[in-house]
Coordinates of C-alpha atoms and ligand atoms in Angstrom, one line a residue:
Chain A
M1 CA 0.0 0.0 0.0
S2 CA 1.2 3.5 -0.8
L3 CA 2.5 5.8 2.0
A4 CA 0.4 8.4 3.6
I5 CA 3.4 10.8 3.8
E6 CA 6.7 10.6 2.1
T7 CA 9.5 13.1 2.1
I8 CA 12.8 12.7 0.2
N9 CA 15.7 14.9 1.1
L10 CA 13.5 17.7 2.3
Q11 CA 15.3 20.9 3.0
K12 CA 14.2 24.3 4.3
T13 CA 16.6 27.1 4.8
Y14 CA 16.0 30.7 6.0
K15 CA 18.2 33.6 5.5
S16 CA 19.8 34.7 8.7
R17 CA 20.3 38.3 9.7
G18 CA 24.0 38.0 9.1
G19 CA 23.4 37.2 5.5
G20 CA 24.1 33.5 5.7
S21 CA 21.4 30.8 5.8
I22 CA 20.0 28.6 8.5
G23 CA 18.9 25.1 7.8
V24 CA 15.7 24.6 9.7
V25 CA 14.9 21.3 8.1
N26 CA 17.8 19.2 6.7
N27 CA 17.8 16.1 4.4
L28 CA 14.6 15.0 5.9
D29 CA 13.4 11.5 4.8
L30 CA 10.1 10.5 6.3
Q31 CA 7.9 7.5 5.5
V32 CA 4.6 7.4 7.2
E33 CA 2.4 4.4 6.5
R34 CA -1.3 4.4 6.2
G35 CA -3.3 3.6 9.4
E36 CA -0.5 4.3 11.9
I37 CA 0.0 6.9 14.5
F38 CA 3.3 8.5 13.7
G39 CA 5.1 10.5 16.4
F40 CA 7.2 13.4 15.2
L41 CA 9.3 14.2 18.2
G42 CA 11.9 16.7 19.0
P43 CA 12.8 19.6 21.3
N44 CA 11.4 23.1 20.8
G45 CA 12.8 24.7 17.6
A46 CA 13.7 21.3 16.1
G47 CA 11.8 22.0 12.9
K48 CA 8.6 20.0 13.6
T49 CA 6.1 22.8 12.8
T50 CA 8.1 23.9 9.8
T51 CA 8.0 20.3 8.4
I52 CA 4.2 20.1 8.9
K53 CA 3.7 23.5 7.2
I54 CA 5.7 22.3 4.2
L55 CA 3.6 19.1 4.1
L56 CA 0.5 21.3 4.0
G57 CA 1.7 23.7 1.4
I58 CA 1.6 26.6 3.8
I59 CA 5.3 27.2 3.2
Y60 CA 7.5 25.9 0.5
P61 CA 10.6 23.7 0.8
T62 CA 13.9 25.1 -0.4
S63 CA 14.5 21.7 -2.1
G64 CA 13.4 18.1 -1.9
V65 CA 10.2 16.2 -2.4
A66 CA 7.2 16.2 -0.1
K67 CA 4.3 13.8 -1.0
V68 CA 1.1 13.7 1.0
L69 CA -1.6 11.0 0.1
D70 CA 0.3 10.5 -3.2
K71 CA 0.0 14.1 -4.2
D72 CA 2.5 16.9 -4.0
A73 CA 2.3 18.9 -0.8
G74 CA -0.4 21.5 -0.9
D75 CA -2.5 19.7 -3.5
L76 CA -6.2 20.6 -3.3
E77 CA -7.3 17.0 -3.8
A78 CA -5.2 15.8 -0.9
H79 CA -6.6 18.6 1.2
K80 CA -10.1 17.2 0.8
K81 CA -8.9 14.1 2.6
L82 CA -6.7 15.5 5.3
S83 CA -7.0 17.8 8.2
Y84 CA -4.7 19.9 10.4
L85 CA -4.8 21.0 14.0
P86 CA -2.2 23.8 14.3
E87 CA 0.0 24.3 17.3
K88 CA -1.8 26.6 19.8
P89 CA -4.7 27.3 17.5
Y90 CA -6.8 30.5 17.6
Y91 CA -10.3 30.8 16.4
Y92 CA -12.4 33.8 15.4
E93 CA -13.4 34.8 18.9
H94 CA -16.8 36.3 18.0
M95 CA -18.1 32.9 16.9
T96 CA -19.6 30.1 18.9
G97 CA -18.3 26.6 18.8
L98 CA -21.0 25.6 16.5
E99 CA -20.5 28.6 14.2
I100 CA -16.8 27.8 13.9
M101 CA -17.7 24.2 13.0
R102 CA -20.2 25.4 10.4
F103 CA -17.7 27.8 8.9
Y104 CA -15.0 25.2 8.5
A105 CA -17.6 22.7 7.2
S106 CA -18.6 25.2 4.5
L107 CA -15.0 25.3 3.3
F108 CA -15.5 21.6 2.3
G109 CA -18.9 22.5 0.9
I110 CA -20.6 20.7 3.8
K111 CA -23.9 22.3 4.9
D112 CA -25.1 19.7 7.3
R113 CA -25.7 21.2 10.7
A114 CA -26.4 17.9 12.3
H115 CA -23.0 16.6 11.2
C116 CA -21.3 19.6 13.0
E117 CA -23.4 19.0 16.1
S118 CA -22.6 15.3 16.2
L119 CA -18.8 16.0 16.0
L120 CA -19.1 18.5 18.9
E121 CA -21.0 15.9 20.8
R122 CA -18.2 13.5 20.2
V123 CA -15.7 15.8 21.9
N124 CA -18.2 16.5 24.7
L125 CA -19.1 20.1 23.8
T126 CA -22.8 19.7 23.2
N127 CA -23.7 21.9 26.2
D128 CA -21.3 24.6 25.3
M129 CA -21.6 24.7 21.5
N130 CA -23.7 27.9 21.5
R131 CA -21.3 29.9 23.7
P132 CA -18.7 32.1 22.1
I133 CA -15.2 30.6 21.7
S134 CA -13.7 33.4 23.7
Q135 CA -15.4 31.8 26.8
Y136 CA -13.9 28.4 26.2
S137 CA -11.0 27.0 28.3
K138 CA -7.9 25.9 26.5
G139 CA -8.9 22.3 26.7
M140 CA -12.3 23.1 25.2
Q141 CA -10.7 25.0 22.4
Q142 CA -8.5 22.1 21.7
R143 CA -11.5 19.8 21.6
V144 CA -13.2 22.2 19.1
G145 CA -9.9 21.9 17.1
L146 CA -10.2 18.1 17.1
A147 CA -13.9 18.2 16.2
Q148 CA -13.1 20.5 13.2
S149 CA -10.3 18.2 12.2
L150 CA -12.9 15.4 11.7
L151 CA -15.3 17.4 9.5
N152 CA -14.2 15.8 6.3
D153 CA -13.8 12.3 7.7
P154 CA -10.1 12.6 7.0
E155 CA -7.8 9.8 6.0
L156 CA -4.8 11.7 7.5
L157 CA -4.6 14.1 10.4
F158 CA -1.8 16.4 11.3
L159 CA -1.8 17.3 14.9
D160 CA 0.9 19.8 16.0
E161 CA 1.5 19.6 19.7
P162 CA -2.1 18.7 20.4
T163 CA -1.7 18.5 24.1
G164 CA 0.6 21.5 24.5
G165 CA -0.3 23.6 27.5
L166 CA -3.2 21.4 28.7
D167 CA -3.8 20.0 32.1
P168 CA -3.3 16.2 32.7
I169 CA -7.0 15.4 32.5
A170 CA -7.3 17.2 29.2
H171 CA -4.2 15.4 28.1
I172 CA -5.8 12.0 28.7
E173 CA -9.1 13.1 26.9
I174 CA -7.2 14.1 23.8
R175 CA -5.0 11.0 23.9
D176 CA -8.1 8.8 24.0
L177 CA -9.6 10.6 21.1
I178 CA -6.4 10.1 19.1
L179 CA -6.4 6.4 19.8
K180 CA -10.0 6.2 18.5
F181 CA -8.8 7.8 15.3
R182 CA -6.5 4.9 14.7
E183 CA -9.3 2.4 15.3
E184 CA -11.2 4.2 12.7
G185 CA -8.4 3.5 10.2
R186 CA -7.1 7.1 10.0
T187 CA -3.4 7.9 9.8
V188 CA -2.3 10.3 12.5
F189 CA 0.9 12.4 12.3
I190 CA 1.4 13.9 15.7
S191 CA 4.2 16.2 16.7
S192 CA 5.3 16.7 20.3
H193 CA 8.1 17.6 22.6
E194 CA 6.2 16.1 25.5
L195 CA 7.1 12.4 25.4
S196 CA 4.6 11.2 27.9
D197 CA 1.9 12.0 25.4
V198 CA 3.0 9.9 22.6
E199 CA 4.9 7.2 24.4
R200 CA 1.8 5.0 24.8
I201 CA 0.0 5.8 21.5
C202 CA 2.5 5.9 18.7
D203 CA 3.3 3.0 16.4
R204 CA 6.3 4.6 15.0
V205 CA 8.3 7.7 15.8
A206 CA 10.9 9.9 14.2
I207 CA 13.1 12.0 16.5
I208 CA 14.2 15.2 15.0
N209 CA 16.8 17.6 16.3
K210 CA 18.0 20.8 14.6
G211 CA 16.2 19.8 11.5
E212 CA 17.7 16.3 11.2
I213 CA 16.3 12.9 12.0
V214 CA 18.4 11.3 14.7
A215 CA 16.3 8.2 15.2
Q216 CA 13.4 6.7 13.4
G217 CA 11.5 3.4 13.6
R218 CA 9.0 1.3 15.4
L219 CA 8.7 2.4 19.0
D220 CA 9.1 -1.2 20.2
D221 CA 12.3 -1.6 18.3
L222 CA 13.7 1.7 19.4
L223 CA 12.9 1.0 23.0
A224 CA 14.3 -2.6 22.9
G225 CA 17.4 -3.3 25.0
G226 CA 15.7 -2.8 28.4
R227 CA 17.1 -4.2 31.7
I228 CA 15.7 -6.7 34.1
E229 CA 16.1 -6.6 37.8
V230 CA 16.0 -9.8 39.8
T231 CA 15.8 -9.7 43.6
A232 CA 16.3 -12.8 45.8
D233 CA 16.7 -13.5 49.5
N234 CA 18.9 -16.0 51.3
A235 CA 21.7 -15.7 48.7
S236 CA 25.3 -16.6 49.4
E237 CA 28.5 -14.8 48.5
E238 CA 29.3 -17.9 46.5
I239 CA 26.3 -17.8 44.2
A240 CA 26.7 -14.0 43.8
A241 CA 30.2 -14.6 42.5
K242 CA 29.0 -17.2 40.1
L243 CA 26.3 -15.0 38.6
R244 CA 28.5 -11.9 38.3
T245 CA 29.5 -11.1 34.6
D246 CA 30.6 -8.0 32.7
D247 CA 27.1 -7.3 31.6
R248 CA 25.4 -7.7 34.9
T249 CA 25.6 -5.8 38.1
V250 CA 25.2 -7.8 41.2
S251 CA 24.9 -6.5 44.8
L252 CA 24.6 -8.5 48.0
G253 CA 23.8 -7.4 51.5
H254 CA 22.2 -9.2 54.5
G255 CA 21.5 -12.2 52.2
R256 CA 19.5 -10.0 49.7
L257 CA 20.8 -10.2 46.2
I258 CA 19.9 -7.6 43.5
L259 CA 20.9 -8.5 40.0
E260 CA 20.5 -6.4 37.0
M261 CA 20.9 -7.8 33.5
S262 CA 19.9 -7.1 29.9
D263 CA 16.5 -8.4 28.8
S264 CA 18.1 -10.2 25.9
E265 CA 19.8 -12.7 28.4
D266 CA 18.0 -15.8 29.6
T267 CA 16.3 -14.7 32.7
G268 CA 15.1 -18.3 33.4
A269 CA 18.6 -19.6 33.7
V270 CA 19.5 -17.0 36.3
I271 CA 16.4 -17.7 38.3
D272 CA 17.0 -21.5 38.2
A273 CA 20.6 -21.0 39.4
L274 CA 19.4 -18.9 42.3
R275 CA 16.7 -21.4 43.3
S276 CA 19.0 -24.4 43.1
G277 CA 21.4 -22.5 45.3
G278 CA 18.7 -22.3 48.0
S279 CA 17.6 -18.7 47.4
E280 CA 14.0 -17.4 47.3
I281 CA 13.0 -15.1 44.4
V282 CA 11.4 -11.9 45.7
S283 CA 10.8 -10.1 42.4
V284 CA 11.6 -10.0 38.7
I285 CA 11.1 -6.5 37.3
P286 CA 11.6 -5.4 33.7
R287 CA 13.1 -2.0 33.7
K288 CA 12.0 -0.9 30.2
K289 CA 13.9 1.8 28.4
R290 CA 11.6 4.8 28.3
L291 CA 11.1 7.1 25.3
E292 CA 12.5 9.8 27.4
D293 CA 15.8 8.0 27.7
L294 CA 15.9 7.4 24.0
F295 CA 15.0 11.0 23.3
I296 CA 17.7 12.4 25.5
E297 CA 20.2 9.9 24.3
S298 CA 19.5 10.7 20.6
V299 CA 19.3 14.4 21.0
A300 CA 22.2 14.7 23.4
S301 CA 24.6 12.6 21.4
D302 CA 23.7 14.4 18.3
N303 CA 24.5 17.7 20.0
Q304 CA 27.7 16.5 21.5
L305 CA 28.8 15.5 18.0
K306 CA 28.4 19.1 17.0
G307 CA 30.3 20.2 20.1
R308 CA 27.5 21.9 22.0
K309 CA 26.7 22.1 25.6
M310 CA 24.4 19.4 26.9
S311 CA 22.3 21.7 29.0
K312 CA 21.0 23.6 26.0
M313 CA 19.9 20.6 24.1
T314 CA 17.2 19.0 26.0
G315 CA 15.2 21.9 24.7
E316 CA 13.0 22.3 27.7
S317 CA 14.1 25.8 28.4
T318 CA 15.5 26.8 25.0
E319 CA 13.1 29.1 23.1
P320 CA 13.1 28.7 19.3
E321 CA 14.2 32.3 19.0
A322 CA 17.2 31.8 21.2
T323 CA 18.3 28.8 19.2
N324 CA 17.8 30.8 16.1
E325 CA 20.0 33.6 17.3
E326 CA 22.7 31.3 18.4
E327 CA 22.7 29.7 15.0
A328 CA 22.7 33.0 13.3
G329 CA 25.7 34.2 15.2
S330 CA 27.8 31.1 14.5
Chain B
M1 CA -17.8 30.4 -4.9
N2 CA -19.2 29.0 -1.6
V3 CA -15.7 29.1 -0.1
I4 CA -15.3 32.7 -1.0
L5 CA -18.7 33.7 0.4
S6 CA -18.0 31.8 3.6
I7 CA -14.7 33.6 4.1
A8 CA -16.3 36.9 3.3
K9 CA -19.2 36.3 5.7
T10 CA -16.9 35.5 8.6
T11 CA -14.8 38.5 7.7
V12 CA -17.9 40.8 7.9
G13 CA -18.8 39.3 11.3
E14 CA -15.4 39.9 12.6
A15 CA -15.0 43.4 11.1
I16 CA -18.2 44.8 12.5
R17 CA -17.1 43.8 15.9
R18 CA -13.7 45.4 15.8
R19 CA -13.5 48.0 18.5
V20 CA -11.2 50.4 16.7
L21 CA -13.4 50.5 13.7
L22 CA -16.5 50.9 15.8
I23 CA -14.9 53.8 17.6
I24 CA -13.9 55.5 14.4
L25 CA -17.4 55.0 13.1
L26 CA -18.9 56.3 16.3
I27 CA -16.9 59.5 16.1
G28 CA -18.0 60.0 12.5
V29 CA -21.6 59.5 13.3
L30 CA -21.3 61.9 16.3
F31 CA -19.8 64.6 14.1
L32 CA -22.7 64.1 11.6
A33 CA -25.2 64.3 14.4
V34 CA -23.9 67.5 16.0
A35 CA -23.0 69.2 12.7
P36 CA -26.1 71.4 12.5
G37 CA -25.5 72.6 16.0
L38 CA -21.9 73.7 15.4
S39 CA -21.7 77.5 15.5
V40 CA -19.2 77.8 12.7
L41 CA -21.6 76.0 10.4
S42 CA -24.8 77.5 11.6
L43 CA -23.6 81.1 11.5
R44 CA -24.5 81.3 7.9
Q45 CA -27.8 79.6 7.4
D46 CA -26.4 77.9 4.4
F47 CA -27.3 74.4 3.1
S48 CA -24.1 74.1 1.1
V49 CA -21.8 74.7 4.1
L50 CA -23.5 72.0 6.2
A51 CA -23.6 69.6 3.2
S52 CA -20.0 69.9 2.3
F53 CA -19.0 69.6 6.0
T54 CA -21.0 66.4 6.5
L55 CA -20.0 64.8 3.3
G56 CA -16.4 65.6 4.2
V57 CA -16.9 63.8 7.5
I58 CA -18.3 60.8 5.8
K59 CA -15.4 60.7 3.3
L60 CA -12.7 61.0 5.8
T61 CA -14.3 58.5 8.2
S62 CA -14.8 55.9 5.6
A63 CA -11.3 56.4 4.2
I64 CA -9.8 55.8 7.7
I65 CA -12.1 52.8 8.2
A66 CA -11.2 51.4 4.8
I67 CA -7.5 51.6 5.5
V68 CA -7.5 50.4 9.1
L69 CA -9.8 47.6 8.2
T70 CA -7.8 46.3 5.3
V71 CA -4.2 46.7 6.4
Y72 CA -4.8 44.2 9.2
L73 CA -7.0 41.9 7.1
I74 CA -4.5 39.3 6.1
P75 CA -1.7 40.0 8.6
N76 CA -4.1 39.3 11.5
E77 CA -5.0 36.0 10.0
I78 CA -1.3 35.1 9.9
E79 CA -0.6 36.5 13.3
R80 CA -3.4 34.5 15.0
R81 CA -2.7 31.5 12.8
T82 CA -6.4 31.3 11.8
I83 CA -5.1 31.2 8.2
Y84 CA -3.5 27.8 8.7
T85 CA -6.7 25.9 9.4
I86 CA -8.3 27.6 6.4
L87 CA -5.4 26.9 4.0
S88 CA -5.3 23.3 5.1
K89 CA -8.8 22.9 3.8
P90 CA -9.5 22.7 0.1
V91 CA -9.2 26.5 -0.2
L92 CA -7.0 28.1 -2.8
R93 CA -5.1 31.2 -1.9
W94 CA -6.8 33.4 -4.4
Q95 CA -10.1 32.4 -2.9
F96 CA -8.9 33.4 0.5
V97 CA -7.7 36.8 -0.7
I98 CA -10.9 37.6 -2.6
G99 CA -13.1 36.3 0.2
K100 CA -11.3 38.5 2.7
Y101 CA -11.5 41.5 0.4
L102 CA -15.2 41.1 -0.4
G103 CA -15.9 40.7 3.3
A104 CA -14.0 43.9 4.1
V105 CA -15.9 45.8 1.4
A106 CA -19.2 44.5 2.7
A107 CA -18.4 45.5 6.2
L108 CA -17.3 48.9 4.9
G109 CA -20.5 49.2 3.0
L110 CA -22.5 48.5 6.2
M111 CA -20.7 51.1 8.1
M112 CA -21.0 53.7 5.3
A113 CA -24.7 52.9 5.0
L114 CA -25.1 53.7 8.7
M115 CA -23.4 57.1 8.2
T116 CA -25.5 57.8 5.1
V117 CA -28.7 57.1 7.1
T118 CA -27.5 59.5 9.8
L119 CA -26.8 62.1 7.1
V120 CA -30.3 61.8 5.7
A121 CA -31.8 61.9 9.2
V122 CA -29.8 65.0 10.1
F123 CA -30.9 66.9 7.0
A124 CA -34.5 65.7 7.3
I125 CA -34.8 66.9 10.9
M126 CA -32.8 70.2 10.7
G127 CA -31.6 70.5 7.2
K128 CA -32.0 74.3 6.6
G129 CA -35.2 73.7 4.7
A130 CA -33.8 71.3 2.1
S131 CA -36.4 69.3 0.2
M132 CA -36.3 65.5 0.2
D133 CA -35.2 65.5 -3.4
V134 CA -32.2 67.5 -2.6
I135 CA -31.4 65.3 0.4
L136 CA -31.6 62.1 -1.6
N137 CA -29.5 63.7 -4.4
L138 CA -27.0 64.3 -1.6
T139 CA -26.7 60.5 -1.0
R140 CA -25.1 60.1 -4.4
A141 CA -21.9 61.3 -2.8
P142 CA -21.6 58.5 -0.3
V143 CA -22.3 56.0 -3.0
M144 CA -19.4 57.5 -5.0
F145 CA -17.3 57.4 -1.8
F146 CA -18.1 53.7 -1.4
I147 CA -16.8 52.9 -4.9
Q148 CA -13.7 55.0 -4.1
M149 CA -13.1 53.3 -0.8
S150 CA -13.5 49.9 -2.3
L151 CA -10.7 50.8 -4.6
L152 CA -8.7 52.1 -1.7
A153 CA -9.3 48.8 0.1
A154 CA -8.0 46.9 -2.9
V155 CA -4.9 49.0 -2.9
A156 CA -4.3 48.3 0.8
V157 CA -5.0 44.6 0.3
F158 CA -2.3 44.5 -2.4
F159 CA 0.2 46.2 -0.2
S160 CA -0.7 44.0 2.7
T161 CA 0.6 41.0 0.9
F162 CA 4.2 42.3 1.3
V163 CA 4.4 45.2 3.8
P164 CA 3.5 45.2 7.5
P165 CA 0.3 46.9 8.6
I166 CA 1.7 50.2 9.9
T167 CA 3.8 50.8 6.8
N168 CA 0.8 49.9 4.8
F169 CA -1.3 52.4 6.7
F170 CA 0.9 55.3 5.5
L171 CA 1.5 53.8 2.1
S172 CA -2.2 53.4 1.3
G173 CA -3.1 56.7 3.0
G174 CA -0.4 58.3 0.8
V175 CA -1.7 56.7 -2.3
F176 CA -5.2 58.0 -1.5
M177 CA -4.0 61.5 -0.9
I178 CA -1.8 61.7 -4.0
G179 CA -4.6 60.1 -6.0
T180 CA -7.0 62.8 -4.7
I181 CA -4.9 65.9 -5.4
F182 CA -2.4 64.9 -8.0
S183 CA -4.4 65.4 -11.2
P184 CA -4.3 69.2 -11.2
V185 CA -0.6 69.1 -10.1
F186 CA 0.2 66.8 -12.9
D187 CA -1.6 69.1 -15.4
S188 CA 0.3 72.1 -14.3
I189 CA 3.6 70.3 -14.3
S190 CA 3.1 68.9 -17.8
S191 CA 1.9 72.2 -19.2
N192 CA 4.7 74.2 -17.7
E193 CA 7.5 74.4 -20.2
K194 CA 10.2 75.2 -17.7
T195 CA 10.0 71.9 -15.8
S196 CA 12.6 69.4 -16.7
G197 CA 11.8 66.3 -18.7
L198 CA 12.8 64.1 -15.8
V199 CA 10.3 65.7 -13.5
K200 CA 7.6 65.5 -16.2
M201 CA 8.4 61.8 -16.7
G202 CA 8.2 61.1 -13.0
A203 CA 4.9 62.9 -12.8
G204 CA 3.7 61.0 -15.7
I205 CA 4.5 57.7 -14.1
I206 CA 2.7 58.6 -10.9
H207 CA -0.2 59.8 -12.9
A208 CA -0.4 56.6 -14.8
I209 CA 0.0 54.2 -11.8
V210 CA -1.8 55.9 -8.9
P211 CA -5.6 55.6 -9.2
N212 CA -7.2 59.0 -9.8
F213 CA -9.3 59.3 -6.7
G214 CA -9.9 63.0 -7.4
M215 CA -11.9 62.0 -10.5
F216 CA -14.6 60.5 -8.3
N217 CA -15.5 63.8 -6.6
I218 CA -19.1 64.7 -7.2
E219 CA -19.6 66.6 -4.0
N220 CA -19.8 70.0 -5.8
S221 CA -22.5 68.7 -8.1
V222 CA -24.7 67.3 -5.4
I223 CA -24.3 70.4 -3.2
N224 CA -24.6 73.2 -5.7
Q225 CA -27.6 72.9 -8.0
G226 CA -25.7 75.1 -10.5
Q227 CA -22.9 72.6 -11.1
Q228 CA -24.8 69.5 -12.3
I229 CA -22.9 66.8 -14.1
Q230 CA -24.3 66.3 -17.6
N231 CA -25.4 62.7 -17.2
P232 CA -24.8 61.6 -13.6
T233 CA -25.8 58.0 -14.1
F234 CA -23.4 57.6 -17.0
F235 CA -20.7 59.3 -14.9
M236 CA -21.2 57.0 -12.0
L237 CA -21.2 53.9 -14.2
K238 CA -18.0 55.1 -15.9
M239 CA -16.3 55.6 -12.5
L240 CA -17.6 52.2 -11.3
L241 CA -15.9 50.6 -14.3
Y242 CA -12.8 52.6 -13.7
A243 CA -12.7 51.4 -10.1
L244 CA -13.5 47.8 -11.0
L245 CA -10.6 47.7 -13.4
Y246 CA -8.2 49.0 -10.8
I247 CA -9.6 46.7 -8.1
C248 CA -9.1 43.7 -10.3
A249 CA -5.6 44.8 -11.1
C250 CA -4.7 45.3 -7.4
L251 CA -6.3 42.0 -6.3
F252 CA -4.6 40.1 -9.2
L253 CA -1.2 41.4 -8.3
G254 CA -2.0 40.8 -4.6
V255 CA -2.9 37.2 -5.3
I256 CA 0.3 36.7 -7.3
V257 CA 2.4 37.9 -4.4
F258 CA 0.4 36.0 -1.8
D259 CA 0.5 32.8 -3.7
R260 CA 4.2 32.4 -3.1
K261 CA 4.2 34.0 0.3
E262 CA 5.2 32.0 3.3
V263 CA 2.6 32.4 5.9
Ligands
ADP1 N1 10.1 32.3 9.1 C1 11.2 32.0 9.7 N2 12.4 32.6 9.6 C2 13.5 32.2 10.2 N3 13.6 31.2 11.1 C3 12.4 30.5 11.3 C4 11.2 30.8 10.6 N4 10.3 30.0 11.1 C5 10.9 29.2 11.9 N5 12.2 29.5 12.1 C6 13.1 28.8 12.9 O1 13.1 27.4 12.6 C7 13.4 26.6 13.7 C8 12.3 25.5 13.8 O2 11.1 26.1 14.1 P1 9.8 25.1 14.3 O3 9.6 24.3 13.1 O4 8.7 26.0 14.7 O5 10.2 24.2 15.5 P2 9.4 23.2 16.4 O6 8.0 23.2 15.9 O7 10.0 21.9 16.3 O8 9.4 23.7 17.8 C9 13.4 27.5 14.9 O9 14.7 27.8 15.3 C10 12.7 28.8 14.4 O10 13.2 29.9 15.0
MG2 MG1 6.3 23.7 16.8

């Protein structure tokens, strides 16, 4: 089956104030399959929004290919089958939730009021749909955003930081809605710098930093290589020495042994050895690598390669403008 | 077409709620309402003085509204990112620009209609004994203003595709002023044999490019019975056509610039 999104060697550069140029997106190769939730992850200023805008034809690439639903980015036919929820969206404040929906529906030539109402019901806004948007909370506005993104029953959704600035309850609501989109067979392209959002819902991810992909693949594969911690009581010094290898860490105190090993090793053999030595197994806990670890690993190593300071790179406190200036100066 | 109308409709809804515009409109209407009471004007019990003052108020107010309304028309959409959701729908950029423009013109029309109604009311109530015929004849002027301001709005929309709002405010305002007063200046320059060829050429270029807003003026003819235009309907149609051609040209150029613009 053809891809939902494909970019080949996508490049976007801006002129810097010094007269040089800044690569905001560099050699970007993306392949998003149909029907998956694809996480597009990276710190602030990494180039996520820029990439999405290129894919939607809102801005134009400096070079490279961007295909969306088999059409060139910005193609009107493709736009009938996709939708977009921008980062921190604003709406015409004088309009009510329902009016906004009807306005966006009219851009698809949809006149059906009931359709708009049912989508608002889906995001739990039935009671508020006749109130002006200016009275909506952030979470409510974001739900209007998701409702409008379903107006054309899209095959592909672009969600740019959909949970940005929302409280934890709203986070969960939005996440559940996104999971339903996949059940309905839609492709979801979701950008985020908040990993907890996407960790549990994405099938595949690409991690982008400074406009370049630093890791891409199935989340399961990228997060493989976790550790397992085995705890046992009544262990002897002797058995501890027997189990100790280069790849394991073993500690022993007051008869309690804690052994940490890679999850690719045979856990059963270790447990058998402990049991036959007269120990009791207390617990066996998989310590899975978290997306957070992978993220920091990829982004940090990438930045170290470029000889930059670690603290700046996790992105949490670095504003895009600041990054930009730093780039422009160098 | 539906898309353009939807965008226009939303634009009207937003424009008629914009506080700046409403304040400017309110000031204009207030001036119209108190005009008959102003001592400078009532000193001479003269219809033509009051008429030219009130028409002047309407013209100035609508010119300011037209410019303030349009210089922010597209930049605001970008600033608030409302344009992103719109352009990600099956909407072409020219449809967006035309929809915004038509909405602005419609909103401007509504505001000018309100001022015209005020004008008629003012003259009907205390209009120095002017007959209804004369008063209705007076309303030809705001109709002409509306055509003029629609053209001014198109000029501002064109500029707004590449200059920021404040610059555009002065640019469009400047074009309006030059277009209003330049024609006689140009005539005197080109008929004066002492001016250098270069100056004449410059004047010629300005004269050719800048819309001739001065040509629209029919205030004198609606105020002074003695200065009737030969065939007013023909004149208005001619000016409408002139304005439409300029509007199309401005919007066409605006769309060309906007089409490649990064928003
Ligand atoms: N129009 C522009 N001109 C110059 N630099 C820009 C422009 N738009 C974005 N940038 C820069 O591109 C980088 C990536 O921005 P963006 O795509 O918004 O990042 P993200 O969405 O990942 O946070 C930032 O450093 C930003 O400052
Ligand atoms: Mg972003």
